[in-house]
Short mmCIF file of C-alpha atoms in Angstrom, two decimals:
data_model
loop_
_atom_site.label_atom_id
_atom_site.label_comp_id
_atom_site.label_asym_id
_atom_site.label_seq_id
_atom_site.Cartn_x
_atom_site.Cartn_y
_atom_site.Cartn_z
CA UNK A 1 0.06 -0.05 -0.05
CA UNK A 2 2.85 2.44 0.84
CA UNK A 3 4.47 1.62 -2.34
CA UNK A 4 1.24 2.29 -4.30
CA UNK A 5 0.64 5.60 -2.45
CA UNK A 6 4.51 6.66 -3.21
CA UNK A 7 3.69 5.84 -7.08
CA UNK A 8 0.92 8.49 -7.01
CA UNK A 9 2.64 10.85 -4.77
CA UNK A 10 5.42 10.94 -7.40
CA UNK A 11 3.22 11.36 -10.09
CA UNK A 12 1.57 14.17 -8.71
CA UNK A 13 4.75 16.09 -7.93
CA UNK A 14 5.55 15.49 -11.26
CA UNK A 15 2.54 17.43 -12.52
CA UNK A 16 4.21 20.25 -10.57
CA UNK A 17 5.04 19.30 -13.16
CA UNK A 18 -17.74 33.22 -29.63
CA UNK A 19 -17.31 32.51 -33.10
CA UNK A 20 -15.11 34.71 -35.34
CA UNK A 21 -13.96 34.35 -38.63
CA UNK A 22 -11.09 31.83 -39.46
CA UNK A 23 -8.31 34.38 -40.43
CA UNK A 24 -5.04 35.00 -38.90
CA UNK A 25 -4.04 37.04 -36.19
CA UNK A 26 -1.93 40.00 -37.54
CA UNK A 27 0.10 42.84 -36.81
CA UNK A 28 1.00 45.91 -38.80
CA UNK A 29 4.35 44.33 -39.11
CA UNK A 30 4.81 40.96 -37.94
CA UNK A 31 7.62 41.69 -35.74
CA UNK A 32 6.41 42.01 -32.35
CA UNK A 33 8.29 44.02 -29.23
CA UNK A 34 8.08 47.65 -27.75
CA UNK A 35 9.70 49.27 -30.65
CA UNK A 36 7.58 47.73 -33.09
CA UNK A 37 3.76 48.13 -34.22
CA UNK A 38 1.37 46.34 -31.56
CA UNK A 39 -0.04 42.99 -32.74
CA UNK A 40 -3.63 43.41 -33.12
CA UNK A 41 -6.90 41.09 -33.43
CA UNK A 42 -5.77 38.73 -30.63
CA UNK A 43 -8.63 37.02 -28.66
CA UNK A 44 -8.01 34.83 -25.71
CA UNK A 45 -11.09 32.60 -24.40
CA UNK A 46 -11.06 31.66 -20.73
CA UNK A 47 -13.07 28.40 -20.28
CA UNK A 48 -14.29 29.09 -17.03
CA UNK A 49 -16.28 31.60 -14.82
CA UNK A 50 -14.85 35.19 -14.52
CA UNK A 51 -12.44 35.60 -11.06
CA UNK A 52 -10.70 32.06 -11.46
CA UNK A 53 -7.22 31.43 -12.13
CA UNK A 54 -7.50 31.25 -15.79
CA UNK A 55 -9.43 34.18 -15.88
CA UNK A 56 -6.97 35.99 -13.66
CA UNK A 57 -3.75 34.83 -15.74
CA UNK A 58 -5.57 35.54 -19.23
CA UNK A 59 -6.64 39.16 -18.17
CA UNK A 60 -3.17 39.67 -16.66
CA UNK A 61 -1.37 38.42 -19.62
CA UNK A 62 -3.60 40.99 -22.03
CA UNK A 63 -3.05 43.59 -19.51
CA UNK A 64 0.99 43.45 -19.80
CA UNK A 65 0.64 42.78 -23.49
CA UNK A 66 -1.26 46.31 -23.71
CA UNK A 67 0.66 47.95 -21.58
CA UNK A 68 4.17 47.09 -23.13
CA UNK A 69 2.76 48.06 -26.50
CA UNK A 70 3.22 44.67 -27.79
CA UNK A 71 -0.52 43.96 -28.72
CA UNK A 72 -3.32 45.86 -28.43
CA UNK A 73 -7.35 45.60 -28.69
CA UNK A 74 -6.84 42.29 -26.75
CA UNK A 75 -10.35 41.02 -26.21
CA UNK A 76 -10.73 38.31 -23.21
CA UNK A 77 -14.01 36.39 -23.04
CA UNK A 78 -15.18 33.91 -20.84
CA UNK A 79 -16.94 30.54 -21.99
CA UNK A 80 -17.33 28.17 -19.31
CA UNK A 81 -18.69 24.66 -19.12
CA UNK A 82 -17.53 21.14 -18.23
CA UNK A 83 -14.39 21.89 -16.55
CA UNK A 84 -13.15 23.64 -19.59
CA UNK A 85 -13.89 21.49 -22.16
CA UNK A 86 -16.71 23.39 -23.69
CA UNK A 87 -13.93 25.91 -24.37
CA UNK A 88 -11.65 23.23 -25.51
CA UNK A 89 -14.46 21.87 -28.21
CA UNK A 90 -14.67 25.56 -29.20
CA UNK A 91 -10.87 25.86 -29.75
CA UNK A 92 -10.82 22.66 -31.90
CA UNK A 93 -14.08 23.83 -33.83
CA UNK A 94 -12.06 26.77 -34.98
CA UNK A 95 -9.79 25.29 -36.91
CA UNK A 96 -7.15 27.79 -38.71
CA UNK A 97 -8.16 30.63 -36.64
CA UNK A 98 -4.75 32.20 -36.02
CA UNK A 99 -6.35 35.28 -34.11
CA UNK A 100 -7.88 32.72 -31.11
CA UNK A 101 -6.33 31.23 -28.47
CA UNK A 102 -7.40 29.51 -25.23
CA UNK A 103 -5.80 29.98 -21.52
CA UNK A 104 -5.80 26.40 -19.90
CA UNK A 105 -3.99 24.24 -17.48
CA UNK A 106 -3.67 21.29 -15.90
CA UNK A 107 -7.40 21.42 -15.32
CA UNK A 108 -8.43 21.08 -18.79
CA UNK A 109 -6.14 18.22 -18.98
CA UNK A 110 -7.95 16.11 -16.58
CA UNK A 111 -11.57 17.25 -17.60
CA UNK A 112 -11.03 16.11 -21.03
CA UNK A 113 -10.76 12.54 -19.63
CA UNK A 114 -13.46 12.91 -16.90
CA UNK A 115 -15.79 14.73 -19.11
CA UNK A 116 -15.23 11.95 -21.75
CA UNK A 117 -14.34 15.09 -24.30
CA UNK A 118 -14.32 14.30 -27.82
CA UNK A 119 -12.10 17.14 -28.54
CA UNK A 120 -8.64 16.70 -27.12
CA UNK A 121 -5.56 18.94 -26.34
CA UNK A 122 -3.52 17.08 -28.63
CA UNK A 123 -5.72 18.16 -31.19
CA UNK A 124 -4.90 21.85 -30.47
CA UNK A 125 -1.62 24.17 -31.38
CA UNK A 126 0.43 24.48 -27.95
CA UNK A 127 1.69 28.17 -28.01
CA UNK A 128 3.37 28.64 -24.26
CA UNK A 129 3.34 27.56 -20.74
CA UNK A 130 3.26 30.76 -18.76
CA UNK A 131 3.84 29.94 -14.92
CA UNK A 132 3.43 27.30 -12.06
CA UNK A 133 1.31 28.14 -8.89
CA UNK A 134 1.06 26.25 -5.60
CA UNK A 135 -2.19 25.14 -4.01
CA UNK A 136 -3.46 26.33 -0.69
CA UNK A 137 -5.89 24.78 2.13
CA UNK A 138 -8.06 27.64 2.92
CA UNK A 139 -11.00 28.08 5.31
CA UNK A 140 -13.31 31.06 6.00
CA UNK A 141 -12.20 33.43 9.02
CA UNK A 142 -14.67 31.88 11.49
CA UNK A 143 -14.00 28.61 10.85
CA UNK A 144 -13.04 25.99 13.94
CA UNK A 145 -9.83 24.94 12.34
CA UNK A 146 -7.05 27.08 13.38
CA UNK A 147 -4.00 24.76 11.83
CA UNK A 148 -4.05 22.34 9.13
CA UNK A 149 -3.74 19.91 11.96
CA UNK A 150 -6.92 20.58 13.35
CA UNK A 151 -8.55 20.37 9.84
CA UNK A 152 -6.86 16.75 9.32
CA UNK A 153 -7.89 15.43 12.59
CA UNK A 154 -11.58 16.22 11.92
CA UNK A 155 -11.47 15.13 8.44
CA UNK A 156 -9.94 11.62 9.44
CA UNK A 157 -12.78 11.37 11.96
CA UNK A 158 -15.63 11.96 9.52
CA UNK A 159 -14.55 12.48 6.08
CA UNK A 160 -17.72 12.19 4.33
CA UNK A 161 -19.28 15.10 6.44
CA UNK A 162 -16.26 17.68 6.02
CA UNK A 163 -16.93 18.94 2.52
CA UNK A 164 -13.92 20.11 0.32
CA UNK A 165 -14.66 22.73 -2.37
CA UNK A 166 -12.40 23.25 -5.55
CA UNK A 167 -12.76 25.11 -8.40
CA UNK A 168 -12.31 22.28 -11.05
CA UNK A 169 -14.14 19.48 -12.03
CA UNK A 170 -12.98 16.03 -11.12
CA UNK A 171 -9.55 15.24 -12.83
CA UNK A 172 -8.71 18.95 -12.44
CA UNK A 173 -5.83 20.64 -10.14
CA UNK A 174 -8.62 21.59 -7.23
CA UNK A 175 -9.79 17.85 -7.29
CA UNK A 176 -6.21 16.10 -7.45
CA UNK A 177 -4.97 18.36 -4.81
CA UNK A 178 -7.38 17.06 -1.90
CA UNK A 179 -7.55 13.56 -3.05
CA UNK A 180 -3.82 13.53 -2.79
CA UNK A 181 -3.93 15.29 0.58
CA UNK A 182 -6.34 12.56 1.72
CA UNK A 183 -4.18 9.71 0.33
CA UNK A 184 -1.14 11.20 2.22
CA UNK A 185 -2.83 11.46 5.74
CA UNK A 186 -4.50 8.05 5.71
CA UNK A 187 -7.89 8.51 4.07
CA UNK A 188 -9.78 6.78 1.21
CA UNK A 189 -9.98 9.29 -1.69
CA UNK A 190 -13.43 7.70 -2.07
CA UNK A 191 -14.95 8.77 0.96
CA UNK A 192 -13.85 12.39 0.27
CA UNK A 193 -17.02 14.48 0.10
CA UNK A 194 -15.45 16.84 -2.94
CA UNK A 195 -17.78 19.63 -4.38
CA UNK A 196 -16.81 20.82 -7.73
CA UNK A 197 -17.31 24.45 -8.51
CA UNK A 198 -16.51 26.12 -12.28
CA UNK A 199 -13.45 28.12 -11.27
CA UNK A 200 -12.39 30.13 -8.48
CA UNK A 201 -15.44 32.94 -9.10
CA UNK A 202 -17.90 30.29 -7.86
CA UNK A 203 -15.49 28.49 -5.39
CA UNK A 204 -14.65 31.75 -3.20
CA UNK A 205 -18.72 32.72 -2.28
CA UNK A 206 -19.12 28.78 -1.16
CA UNK A 207 -16.09 29.26 1.25
CA UNK A 208 -16.94 32.52 2.46
CA UNK A 209 -20.55 31.45 2.72
CA UNK A 210 -19.56 28.36 4.91
CA UNK A 211 -21.13 26.03 2.43
CA UNK A 212 -17.92 23.92 2.76
CA UNK A 213 -15.22 22.97 5.48
CA UNK A 214 -12.40 24.12 3.41
CA UNK A 215 -11.22 25.07 0.09
CA UNK A 216 -8.37 23.55 -1.93
CA UNK A 217 -7.10 25.76 -4.99
CA UNK A 218 -4.42 27.94 -6.17
CA UNK A 219 -3.57 30.53 -3.39
CA UNK A 220 -3.58 33.41 -6.08
CA UNK A 221 -7.37 32.70 -6.34
CA UNK A 222 -7.66 34.01 -3.01
CA UNK A 223 -5.18 36.79 -2.18
CA UNK A 224 -7.33 39.80 -1.82
CA UNK A 225 -9.81 37.85 0.89
CA UNK A 226 -6.52 36.65 2.56
CA UNK A 227 -5.48 40.50 2.94
CA UNK A 228 -8.79 41.46 3.91
CA UNK A 229 -8.81 38.90 6.57
CA UNK A 230 -11.95 36.88 5.21
CA UNK A 231 -10.13 33.82 4.29
CA UNK A 232 -7.12 32.12 6.17
CA UNK A 233 -4.56 29.76 4.82
CA UNK A 234 -3.77 26.69 6.52
CA UNK A 235 -1.13 25.52 4.62
CA UNK A 236 0.52 25.90 1.09
CA UNK A 237 1.48 22.81 -1.00
CA UNK A 238 4.79 24.42 -2.25
CA UNK A 239 8.29 23.13 -1.28
CA UNK A 240 9.21 26.58 0.15
CA UNK A 241 7.50 28.91 1.74
CA UNK A 242 5.92 31.69 -0.40
CA UNK A 243 6.98 35.16 0.03
CA UNK A 244 3.49 36.44 -0.59
CA UNK A 245 2.13 34.60 2.42
CA UNK A 246 4.79 34.65 4.84
CA UNK A 247 2.71 33.26 7.72
CA UNK A 248 1.29 30.15 5.86
CA UNK A 249 3.21 27.01 6.48
CA UNK A 250 3.86 24.40 3.95
CA UNK A 251 2.32 20.97 4.18
CA UNK A 252 6.01 19.55 4.40
CA UNK A 253 6.61 21.87 7.39
CA UNK A 254 3.61 20.59 9.12
CA UNK A 255 4.60 17.09 8.64
CA UNK A 256 2.60 16.00 5.77
CA UNK A 257 5.16 14.94 3.19
CA UNK A 258 3.27 16.29 -0.08
CA UNK A 259 3.81 18.60 -2.59
CA UNK A 260 1.58 19.75 -5.21
CA UNK A 261 2.04 22.56 -8.11
CA UNK A 262 -0.65 23.61 -10.82
CA UNK A 263 0.39 25.28 -13.94
CA UNK A 264 -1.11 27.36 -16.85
CA UNK A 265 -0.66 27.97 -20.54
CA UNK A 266 -1.99 29.00 -23.89
CA UNK A 267 -2.95 26.87 -27.07
CA UNK A 268 -4.63 27.90 -30.44
CA UNK A 269 -6.91 26.02 -32.54
CA UNK A 270 -5.38 23.36 -34.85
CA UNK A 271 -4.42 24.11 -38.33
CA UNK A 272 -3.07 27.90 -38.03
CA UNK A 273 -0.44 28.96 -40.03
CA UNK A 274 3.35 29.16 -39.14
CA UNK A 275 3.02 32.83 -39.20
CA UNK A 276 0.17 33.09 -36.86
CA UNK A 277 2.03 30.69 -34.42
CA UNK A 278 5.04 33.10 -34.70
CA UNK A 279 2.78 36.11 -33.82
CA UNK A 280 1.49 34.55 -30.66
CA UNK A 281 4.88 32.96 -29.57
CA UNK A 282 6.58 36.32 -29.93
CA UNK A 283 4.20 38.30 -28.64
CA UNK A 284 4.28 35.88 -25.49
CA UNK A 285 7.92 35.65 -25.30
CA UNK A 286 8.33 39.67 -25.56
CA UNK A 287 5.89 39.76 -22.64
CA UNK A 288 7.75 37.51 -20.67
CA UNK A 289 10.96 39.34 -20.95
CA UNK A 290 9.24 42.52 -19.86
CA UNK A 291 9.54 44.29 -16.14
CA UNK A 292 5.76 44.47 -16.19
CA UNK A 293 5.46 40.69 -16.40
CA UNK A 294 8.09 40.27 -13.80
CA UNK A 295 6.06 42.33 -11.39
CA UNK A 296 2.65 40.39 -12.27
CA UNK A 297 4.58 36.96 -11.28
CA UNK A 298 5.65 38.88 -7.88
CA UNK A 299 2.57 40.16 -7.27
CA UNK A 300 0.35 36.76 -7.79
CA UNK A 301 3.22 34.74 -6.15
CA UNK A 302 3.37 32.64 -9.65
CA UNK A 303 6.71 30.84 -10.47
CA UNK A 304 8.25 31.60 -13.86
CA UNK A 305 7.91 28.52 -15.96
CA UNK A 306 7.74 29.92 -19.47
CA UNK A 307 8.19 27.49 -22.16
CA UNK A 308 7.14 27.66 -25.98
CA UNK A 309 6.34 25.69 -29.05
CA UNK A 310 7.76 22.62 -29.29
CA UNK A 311 9.14 22.15 -25.70
CA UNK A 312 5.62 23.08 -24.58
CA UNK A 313 3.99 20.45 -26.79
CA UNK A 314 6.04 17.85 -25.47
CA UNK A 315 5.46 19.00 -21.66
CA UNK A 316 1.86 18.69 -22.36
CA UNK A 317 2.09 15.23 -23.75
CA UNK A 318 4.05 14.29 -20.54
CA UNK A 319 1.44 15.93 -18.31
CA UNK A 320 -1.69 14.03 -20.07
CA UNK A 321 -0.06 10.85 -19.54
CA UNK A 322 0.69 11.65 -15.66
CA UNK A 323 -3.14 12.63 -15.12
CA UNK A 324 -4.35 9.76 -17.37
CA UNK A 325 -2.63 7.07 -15.08
CA UNK A 326 -3.91 8.87 -11.94
CA UNK A 327 -7.39 9.27 -12.75
CA UNK A 328 -7.04 5.51 -13.78
CA UNK A 329 -5.82 4.84 -10.63
CA UNK A 330 -8.58 6.29 -9.17
CA UNK A 331 -11.34 4.82 -11.09
CA UNK A 332 -12.28 8.01 -12.97
CA UNK A 333 -10.52 7.53 -16.36
#
């Protein structure tokens, strides 16, 4: 049993590891960068509700692209549903549309399996991995659980009556995180009462309204509420403490041997031209090199994990296999 559990821990740690015309994203000049004409016509789809991690990442990237004059007139819009796979299907349907890209991440990888999606990430055009983010275990300010030990003790006594919420469907990071935490502390994941919300925008009111005992998600989802004292962080899932949350212990420092990291990236529809792919990659590469983006990484507590093109495609393939293996073990794929 210990060997099987260790294998899953290792696999999860590895993870820390509006229809438009089908024409290309263009710029007045194809070169990107502050000294060139801004790229125009870009649209970024967010496949879940406003206020969540994908939404925050997409809107932050769009703002930096605009502020640095790399691009102008970027439209960010939400198309939620089925853990991100409604957006994934739309992206695949937009074959050849070089103006469109989709914000995505580990959640969409898992949802493609658990939602039995006909559209797959292997059909998309990988553009860039933008960042990684540690998870957090959070409770409302008036929660009886003051420490992660308090929570785990109560959870182990009655797992079905200690509801945990996450901003992703089964197979997504907010689902995998508490399932892995349960395994690590000796709780049968099949007994976990996991309630799925479509993104952090829906999860947060559930936490604040005491509809769940605790939330498990990327800590960036809750920064404003943490600073306002509405939400308390019991632990973060990173290897090392997070500067943005100086008072929050890691799971490892609390005696729970587990690390878990989420990531987010951008993909485009299948069949876009090499020129359109280059516009996206060059624009995001220029953004990544800006002081403005560096400041946003620091502000949100995100870890820089930028890769593009073929390197990101290889990473996606590896993530897809890791997630498929884990979901199969949990009986979800």
